Coordinates of N, CA and C in Angstrom, one line a residue:
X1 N -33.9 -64.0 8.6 CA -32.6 -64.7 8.4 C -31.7 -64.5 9.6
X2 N -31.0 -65.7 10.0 CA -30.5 -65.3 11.3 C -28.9 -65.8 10.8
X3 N -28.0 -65.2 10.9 CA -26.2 -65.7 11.1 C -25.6 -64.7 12.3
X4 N -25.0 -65.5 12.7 CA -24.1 -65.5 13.4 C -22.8 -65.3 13.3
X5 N -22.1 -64.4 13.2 CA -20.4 -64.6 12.8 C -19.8 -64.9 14.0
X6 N -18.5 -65.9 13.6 CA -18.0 -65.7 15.0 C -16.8 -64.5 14.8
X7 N -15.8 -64.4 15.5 CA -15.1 -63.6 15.4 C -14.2 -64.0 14.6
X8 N -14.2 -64.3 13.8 CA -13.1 -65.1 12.3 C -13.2 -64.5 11.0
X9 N -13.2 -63.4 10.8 CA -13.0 -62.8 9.8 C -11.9 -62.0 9.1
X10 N -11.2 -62.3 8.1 CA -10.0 -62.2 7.7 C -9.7 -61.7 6.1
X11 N -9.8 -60.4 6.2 CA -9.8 -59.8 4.6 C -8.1 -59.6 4.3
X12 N -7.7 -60.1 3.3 CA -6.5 -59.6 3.0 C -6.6 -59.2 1.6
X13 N -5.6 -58.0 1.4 CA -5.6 -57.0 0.2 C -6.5 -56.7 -0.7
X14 N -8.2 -57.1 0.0 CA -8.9 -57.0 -0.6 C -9.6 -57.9 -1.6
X15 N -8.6 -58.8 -2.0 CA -8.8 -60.1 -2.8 C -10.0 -61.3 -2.3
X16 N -9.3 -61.4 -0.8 CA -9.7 -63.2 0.0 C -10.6 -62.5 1.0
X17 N -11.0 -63.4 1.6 CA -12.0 -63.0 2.8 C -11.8 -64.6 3.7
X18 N -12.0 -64.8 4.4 CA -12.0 -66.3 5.4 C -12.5 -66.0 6.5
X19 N -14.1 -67.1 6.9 CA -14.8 -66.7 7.4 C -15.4 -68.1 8.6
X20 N -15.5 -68.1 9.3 CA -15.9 -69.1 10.3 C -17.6 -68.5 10.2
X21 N -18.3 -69.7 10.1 CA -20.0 -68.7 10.4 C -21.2 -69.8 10.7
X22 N -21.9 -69.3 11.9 CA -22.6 -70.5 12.8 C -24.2 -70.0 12.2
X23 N -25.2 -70.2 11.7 CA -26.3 -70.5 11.4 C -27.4 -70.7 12.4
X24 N -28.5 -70.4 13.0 CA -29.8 -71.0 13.1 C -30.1 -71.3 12.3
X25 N -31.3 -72.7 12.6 CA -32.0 -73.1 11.7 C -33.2 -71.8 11.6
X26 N -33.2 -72.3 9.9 CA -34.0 -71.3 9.3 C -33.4 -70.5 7.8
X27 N -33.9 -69.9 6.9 CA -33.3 -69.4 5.8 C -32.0 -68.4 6.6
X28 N -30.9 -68.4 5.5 CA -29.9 -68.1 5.7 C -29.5 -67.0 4.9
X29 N -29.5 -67.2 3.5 CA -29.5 -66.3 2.2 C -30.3 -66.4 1.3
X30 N -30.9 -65.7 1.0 CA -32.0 -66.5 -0.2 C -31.1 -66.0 -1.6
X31 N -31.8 -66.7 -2.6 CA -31.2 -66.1 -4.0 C -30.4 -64.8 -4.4
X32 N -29.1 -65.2 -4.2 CA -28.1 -63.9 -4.9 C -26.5 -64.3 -5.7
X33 N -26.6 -63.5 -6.7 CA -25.2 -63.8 -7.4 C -24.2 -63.2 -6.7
X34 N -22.9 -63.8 -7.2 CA -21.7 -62.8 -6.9 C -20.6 -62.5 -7.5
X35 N -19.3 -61.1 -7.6 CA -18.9 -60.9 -8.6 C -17.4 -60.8 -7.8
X36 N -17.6 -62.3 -6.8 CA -16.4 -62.8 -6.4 C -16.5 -64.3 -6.5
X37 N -15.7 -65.3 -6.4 CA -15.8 -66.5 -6.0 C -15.6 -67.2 -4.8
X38 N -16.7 -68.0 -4.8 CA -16.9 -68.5 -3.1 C -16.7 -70.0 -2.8
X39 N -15.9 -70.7 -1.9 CA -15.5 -71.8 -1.4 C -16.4 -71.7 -0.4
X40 N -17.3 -72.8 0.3 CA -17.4 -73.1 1.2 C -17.6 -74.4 1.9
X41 N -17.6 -75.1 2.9 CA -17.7 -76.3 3.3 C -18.3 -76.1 4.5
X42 N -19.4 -77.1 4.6 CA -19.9 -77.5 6.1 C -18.8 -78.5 7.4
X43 N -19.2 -77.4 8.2 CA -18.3 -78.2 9.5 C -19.1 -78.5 10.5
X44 N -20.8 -78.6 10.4 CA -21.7 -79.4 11.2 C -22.7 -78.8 10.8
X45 N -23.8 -79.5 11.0 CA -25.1 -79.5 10.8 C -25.7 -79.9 9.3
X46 N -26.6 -79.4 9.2 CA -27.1 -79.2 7.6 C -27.6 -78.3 6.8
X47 N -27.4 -78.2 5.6 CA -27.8 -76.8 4.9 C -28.3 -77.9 3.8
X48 N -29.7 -76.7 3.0 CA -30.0 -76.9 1.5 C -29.6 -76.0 1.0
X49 N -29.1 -76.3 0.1 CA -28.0 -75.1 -1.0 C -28.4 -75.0 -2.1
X50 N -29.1 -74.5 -2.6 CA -29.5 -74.4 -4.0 C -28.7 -73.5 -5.0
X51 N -28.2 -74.2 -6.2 CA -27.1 -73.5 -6.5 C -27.7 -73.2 -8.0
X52 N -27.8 -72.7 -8.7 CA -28.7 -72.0 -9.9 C -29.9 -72.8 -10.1
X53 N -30.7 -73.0 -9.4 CA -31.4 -74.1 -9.5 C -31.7 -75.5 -9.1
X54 N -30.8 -75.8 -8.6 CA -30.9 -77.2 -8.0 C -30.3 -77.2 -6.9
X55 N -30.9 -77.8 -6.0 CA -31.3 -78.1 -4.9 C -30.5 -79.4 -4.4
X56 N -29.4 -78.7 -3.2 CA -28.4 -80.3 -2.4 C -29.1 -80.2 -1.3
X57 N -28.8 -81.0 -0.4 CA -28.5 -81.2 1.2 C -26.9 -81.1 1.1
X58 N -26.5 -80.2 1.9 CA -25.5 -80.3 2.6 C -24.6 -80.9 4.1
X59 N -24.3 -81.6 4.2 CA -23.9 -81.5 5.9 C -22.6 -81.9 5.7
X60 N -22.4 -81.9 7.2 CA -20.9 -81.9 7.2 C -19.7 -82.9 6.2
X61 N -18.5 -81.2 5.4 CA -17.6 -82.3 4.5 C -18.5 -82.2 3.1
X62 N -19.4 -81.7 3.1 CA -19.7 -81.1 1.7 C -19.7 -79.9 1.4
X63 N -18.9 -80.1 0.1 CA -18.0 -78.5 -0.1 C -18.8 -78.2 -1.9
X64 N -18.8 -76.6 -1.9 CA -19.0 -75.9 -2.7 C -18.5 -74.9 -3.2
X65 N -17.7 -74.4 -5.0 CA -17.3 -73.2 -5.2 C -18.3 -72.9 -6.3
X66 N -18.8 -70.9 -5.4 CA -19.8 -70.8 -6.4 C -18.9 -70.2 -7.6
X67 N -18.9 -69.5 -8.8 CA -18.8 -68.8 -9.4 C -19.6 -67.5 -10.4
X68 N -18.4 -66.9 -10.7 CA -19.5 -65.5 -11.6 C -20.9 -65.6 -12.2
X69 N -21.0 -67.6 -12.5 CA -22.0 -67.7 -13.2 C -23.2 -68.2 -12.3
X70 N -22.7 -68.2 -11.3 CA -23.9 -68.8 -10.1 C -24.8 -68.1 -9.8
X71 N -25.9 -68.3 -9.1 CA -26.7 -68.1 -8.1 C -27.1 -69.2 -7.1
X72 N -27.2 -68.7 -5.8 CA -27.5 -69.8 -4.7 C -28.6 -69.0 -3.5
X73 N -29.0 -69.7 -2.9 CA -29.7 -69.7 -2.1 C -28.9 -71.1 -0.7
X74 N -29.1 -70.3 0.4 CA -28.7 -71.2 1.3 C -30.0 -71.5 2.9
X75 N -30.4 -72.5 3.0 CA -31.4 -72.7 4.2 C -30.7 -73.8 5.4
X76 N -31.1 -73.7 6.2 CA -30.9 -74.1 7.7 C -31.6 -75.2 8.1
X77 N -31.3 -76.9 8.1 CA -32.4 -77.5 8.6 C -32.6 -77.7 9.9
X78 N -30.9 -77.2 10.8 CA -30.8 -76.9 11.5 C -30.1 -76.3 11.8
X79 N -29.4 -75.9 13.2 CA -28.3 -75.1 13.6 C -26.9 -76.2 13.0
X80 N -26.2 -75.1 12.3 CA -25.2 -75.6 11.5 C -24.2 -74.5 11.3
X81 N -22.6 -75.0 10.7 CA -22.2 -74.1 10.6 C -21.1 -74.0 9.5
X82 N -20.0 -73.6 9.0 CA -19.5 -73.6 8.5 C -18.4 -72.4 7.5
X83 N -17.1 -73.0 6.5 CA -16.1 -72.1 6.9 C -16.5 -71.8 5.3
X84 N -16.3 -70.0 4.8 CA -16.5 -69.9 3.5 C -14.9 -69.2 3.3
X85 N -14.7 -68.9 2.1 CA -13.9 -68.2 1.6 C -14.3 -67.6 0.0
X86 N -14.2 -66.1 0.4 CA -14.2 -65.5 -0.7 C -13.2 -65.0 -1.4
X87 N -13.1 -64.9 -2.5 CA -11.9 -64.5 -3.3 C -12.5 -63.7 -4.5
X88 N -11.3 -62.9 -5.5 CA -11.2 -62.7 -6.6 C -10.2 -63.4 -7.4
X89 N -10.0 -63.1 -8.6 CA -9.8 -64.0 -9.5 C -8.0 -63.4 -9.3
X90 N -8.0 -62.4 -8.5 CA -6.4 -61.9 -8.0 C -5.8 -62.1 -6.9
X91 N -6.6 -63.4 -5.9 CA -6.3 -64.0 -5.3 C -5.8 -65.9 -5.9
X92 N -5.7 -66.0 -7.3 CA -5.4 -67.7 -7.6 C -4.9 -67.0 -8.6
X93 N -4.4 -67.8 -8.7 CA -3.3 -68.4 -10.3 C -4.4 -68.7 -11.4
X94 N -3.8 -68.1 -12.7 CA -4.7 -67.7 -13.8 C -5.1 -69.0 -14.4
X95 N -4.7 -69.9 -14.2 CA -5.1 -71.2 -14.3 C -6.6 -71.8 -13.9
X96 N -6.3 -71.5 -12.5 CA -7.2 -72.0 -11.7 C -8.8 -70.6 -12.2
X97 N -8.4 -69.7 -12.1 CA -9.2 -68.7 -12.1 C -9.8 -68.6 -13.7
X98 N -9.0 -69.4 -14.5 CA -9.7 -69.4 -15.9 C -11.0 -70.8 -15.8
X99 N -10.5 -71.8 -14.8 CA -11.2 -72.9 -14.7 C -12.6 -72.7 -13.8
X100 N -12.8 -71.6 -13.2 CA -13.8 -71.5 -12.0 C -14.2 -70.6 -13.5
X101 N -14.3 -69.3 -14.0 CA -14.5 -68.6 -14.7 C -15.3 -69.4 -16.1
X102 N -14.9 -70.3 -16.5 CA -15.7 -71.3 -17.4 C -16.4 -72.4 -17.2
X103 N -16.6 -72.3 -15.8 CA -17.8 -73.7 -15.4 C -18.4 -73.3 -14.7
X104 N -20.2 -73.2 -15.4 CA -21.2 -72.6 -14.9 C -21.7 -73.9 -14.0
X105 N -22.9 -73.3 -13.3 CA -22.9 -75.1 -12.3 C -21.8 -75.3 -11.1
X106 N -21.1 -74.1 -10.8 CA -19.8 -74.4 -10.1 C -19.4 -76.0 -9.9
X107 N -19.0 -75.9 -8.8 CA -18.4 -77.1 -8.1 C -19.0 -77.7 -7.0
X108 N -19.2 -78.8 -6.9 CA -20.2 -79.2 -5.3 C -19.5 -81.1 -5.6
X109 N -19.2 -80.7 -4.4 CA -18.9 -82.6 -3.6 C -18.9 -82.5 -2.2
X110 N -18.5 -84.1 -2.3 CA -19.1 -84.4 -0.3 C -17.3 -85.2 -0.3
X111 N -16.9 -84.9 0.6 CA -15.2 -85.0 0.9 C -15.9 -86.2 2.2
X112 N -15.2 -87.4 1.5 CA -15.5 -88.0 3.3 C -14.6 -87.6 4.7
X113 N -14.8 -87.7 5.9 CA -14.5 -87.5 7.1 C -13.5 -86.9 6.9
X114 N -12.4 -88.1 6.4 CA -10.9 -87.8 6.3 C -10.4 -86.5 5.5
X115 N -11.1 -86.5 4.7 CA -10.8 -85.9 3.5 C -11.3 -84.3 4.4
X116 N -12.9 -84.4 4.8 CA -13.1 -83.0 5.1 C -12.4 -82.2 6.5
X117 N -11.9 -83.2 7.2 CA -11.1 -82.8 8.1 C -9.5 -81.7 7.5
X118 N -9.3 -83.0 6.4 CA -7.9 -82.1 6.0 C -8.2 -80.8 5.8
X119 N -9.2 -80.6 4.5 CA -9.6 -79.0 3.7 C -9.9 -77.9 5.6
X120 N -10.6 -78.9 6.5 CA -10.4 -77.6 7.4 C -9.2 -77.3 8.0
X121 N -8.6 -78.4 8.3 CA -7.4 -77.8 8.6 C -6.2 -77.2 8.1
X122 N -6.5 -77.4 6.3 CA -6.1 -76.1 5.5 C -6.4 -74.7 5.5
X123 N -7.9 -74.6 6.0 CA -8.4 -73.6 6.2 C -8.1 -72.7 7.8
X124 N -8.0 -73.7 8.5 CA -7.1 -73.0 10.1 C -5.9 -72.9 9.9
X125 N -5.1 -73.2 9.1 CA -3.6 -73.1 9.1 C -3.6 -72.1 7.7
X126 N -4.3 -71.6 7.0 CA -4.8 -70.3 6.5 C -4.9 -69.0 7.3
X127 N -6.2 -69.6 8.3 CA -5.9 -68.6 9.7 C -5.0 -68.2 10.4
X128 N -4.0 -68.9 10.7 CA -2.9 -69.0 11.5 C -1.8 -68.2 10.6
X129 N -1.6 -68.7 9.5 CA -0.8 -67.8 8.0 C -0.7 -66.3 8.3
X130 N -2.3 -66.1 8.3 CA -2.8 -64.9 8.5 C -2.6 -64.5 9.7
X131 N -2.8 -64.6 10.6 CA -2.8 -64.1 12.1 C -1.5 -63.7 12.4
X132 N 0.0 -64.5 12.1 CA 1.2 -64.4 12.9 C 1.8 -64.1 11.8
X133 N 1.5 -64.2 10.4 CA 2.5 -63.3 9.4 C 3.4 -63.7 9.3
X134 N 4.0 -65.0 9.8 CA 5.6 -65.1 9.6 C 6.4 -64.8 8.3
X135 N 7.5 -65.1 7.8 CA 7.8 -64.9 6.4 C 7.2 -65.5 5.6
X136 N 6.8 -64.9 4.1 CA 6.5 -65.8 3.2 C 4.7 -65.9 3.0
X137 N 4.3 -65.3 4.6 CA 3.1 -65.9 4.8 C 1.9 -65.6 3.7
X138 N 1.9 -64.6 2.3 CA 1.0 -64.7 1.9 C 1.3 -65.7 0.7
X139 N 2.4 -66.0 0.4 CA 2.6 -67.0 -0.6 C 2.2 -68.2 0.0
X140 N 2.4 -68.7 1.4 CA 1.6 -70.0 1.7 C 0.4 -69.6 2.1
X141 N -0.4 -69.0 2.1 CA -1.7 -68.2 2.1 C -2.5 -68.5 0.8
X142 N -1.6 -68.3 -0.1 CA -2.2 -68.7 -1.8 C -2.2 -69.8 -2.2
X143 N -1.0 -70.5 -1.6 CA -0.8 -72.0 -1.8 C -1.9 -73.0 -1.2
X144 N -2.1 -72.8 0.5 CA -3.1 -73.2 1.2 C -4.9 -73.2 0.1
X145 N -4.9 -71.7 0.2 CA -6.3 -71.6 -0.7 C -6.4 -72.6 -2.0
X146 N -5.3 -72.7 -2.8 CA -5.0 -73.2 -4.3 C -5.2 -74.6 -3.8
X147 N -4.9 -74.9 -2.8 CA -5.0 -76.8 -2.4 C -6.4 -77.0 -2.5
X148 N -6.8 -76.2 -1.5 CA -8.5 -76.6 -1.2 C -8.9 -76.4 -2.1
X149 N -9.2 -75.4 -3.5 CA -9.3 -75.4 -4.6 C -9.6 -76.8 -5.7
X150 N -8.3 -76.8 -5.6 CA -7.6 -77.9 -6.4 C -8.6 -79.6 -6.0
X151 N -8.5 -79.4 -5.0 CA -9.3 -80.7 -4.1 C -10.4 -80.6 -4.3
X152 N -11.1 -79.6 -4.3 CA -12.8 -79.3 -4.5 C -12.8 -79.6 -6.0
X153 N -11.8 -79.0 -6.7 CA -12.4 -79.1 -8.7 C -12.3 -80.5 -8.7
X154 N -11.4 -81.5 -7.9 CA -11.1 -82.6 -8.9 C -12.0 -83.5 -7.8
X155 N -12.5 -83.3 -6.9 CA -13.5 -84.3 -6.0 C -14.8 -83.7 -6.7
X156 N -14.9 -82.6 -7.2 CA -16.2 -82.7 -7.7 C -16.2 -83.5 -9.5
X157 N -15.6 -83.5 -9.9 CA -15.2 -84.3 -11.5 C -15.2 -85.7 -10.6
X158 N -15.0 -85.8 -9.7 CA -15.2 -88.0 -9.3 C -16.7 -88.2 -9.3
X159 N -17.4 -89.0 -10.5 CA -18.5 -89.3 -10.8 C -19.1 -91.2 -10.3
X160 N -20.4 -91.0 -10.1 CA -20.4 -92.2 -9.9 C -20.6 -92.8 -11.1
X161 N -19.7 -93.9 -11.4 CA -19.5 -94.9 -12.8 C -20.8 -95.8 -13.1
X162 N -21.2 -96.3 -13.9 CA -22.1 -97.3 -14.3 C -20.9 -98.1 -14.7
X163 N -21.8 -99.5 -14.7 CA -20.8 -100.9 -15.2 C -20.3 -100.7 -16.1
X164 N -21.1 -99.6 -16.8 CA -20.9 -99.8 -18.3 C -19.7 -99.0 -18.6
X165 N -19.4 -97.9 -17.9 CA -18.2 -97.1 -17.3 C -17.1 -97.7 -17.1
X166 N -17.5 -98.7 -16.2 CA -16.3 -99.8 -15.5 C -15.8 -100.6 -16.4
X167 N -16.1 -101.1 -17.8 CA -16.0 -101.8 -18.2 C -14.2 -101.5 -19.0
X168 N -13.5 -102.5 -19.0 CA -12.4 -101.8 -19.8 C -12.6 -101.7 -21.6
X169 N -12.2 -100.5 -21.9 CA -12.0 -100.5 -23.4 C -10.9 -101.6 -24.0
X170 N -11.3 -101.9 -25.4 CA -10.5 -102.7 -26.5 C -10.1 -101.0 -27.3
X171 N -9.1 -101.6 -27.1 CA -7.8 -100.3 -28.5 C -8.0 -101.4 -30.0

């Protein structure tokens, strides 16, 4: 198993972790749970992600949060890379943290271009949060993380419809 970190690693109070991480192809992680919650999104290349069982392709702008109830495995089809974030449930609002906490199956969607550009550049202006400290900076630190969150729970609930879906209801 081969990773690469780059020099982007960022633990705060023990809670968050934010992580920039470059891959060769080849297995990456094989099968393991965790007793934190993990965001991650591809920023090039491609991964297979197997998340309790089933099996995605990933590439770039497809994002995943695992939780307590997960297991994943992650492989390399090729050199790829991408930004994770880990957390505890004392890093989000009890809200959010009761909603990752009761959906086994985590979360998985594909953000188009636009969309996956934003979440990173939430996630660099995270980094930056972090790095220069200005005032305030871990409450927009929480805020930043709770977006991409927020974006990942409700882009993964966007289903593809059948006609039958599309059809309008009679009240």
């Amino acid at each position: 198993m081969s990773e690469n970190h780059e020099n982007t690693m960022w633990i705060i109070d023990g809670h968050l972790e934010i992580s920039s991480r470059n891959h060769e192809k080849g297995p990456v992680v094989q099968s393991h749970w965790h007793d934190y919650f993990e965001f991650e999104i591809v920023t090039g290349g491609t991964y297979l992600n197997t998340i309790s069982g089933q099996t995605h392709t990933a590439k770039r702008g497809c994002a995943w949060i695992m939780t307590y109830l997960d297991y994943h495995s992650v492989d390399c089809t090729e050199d790829s890379s991408l930004i994770n974030i880990s957390f505890t449930s004392d890093a989000v609002s009890s809200e959010i943290s009761d909603i990752l906490s009761g959906t086994p199956g985590g979360f998985l969607c594909e953000f188009e271009e636009d969309e996956a550009e934003y979440i990173i550049s939430l996630c660099k202006q995270a980094q930056f949060e972090y790095e220069t400290k200005p005032s305030l900076w871990k409450e927009a630190l929480s805020g930043l993380i709770e977006n991409i969150l927020i974006r990942t729970i409700r882009k993964s609930g966007e289903k593809s419809t059948s006609s039958q879906d599309k059809a309008p209801r009679l009240l």
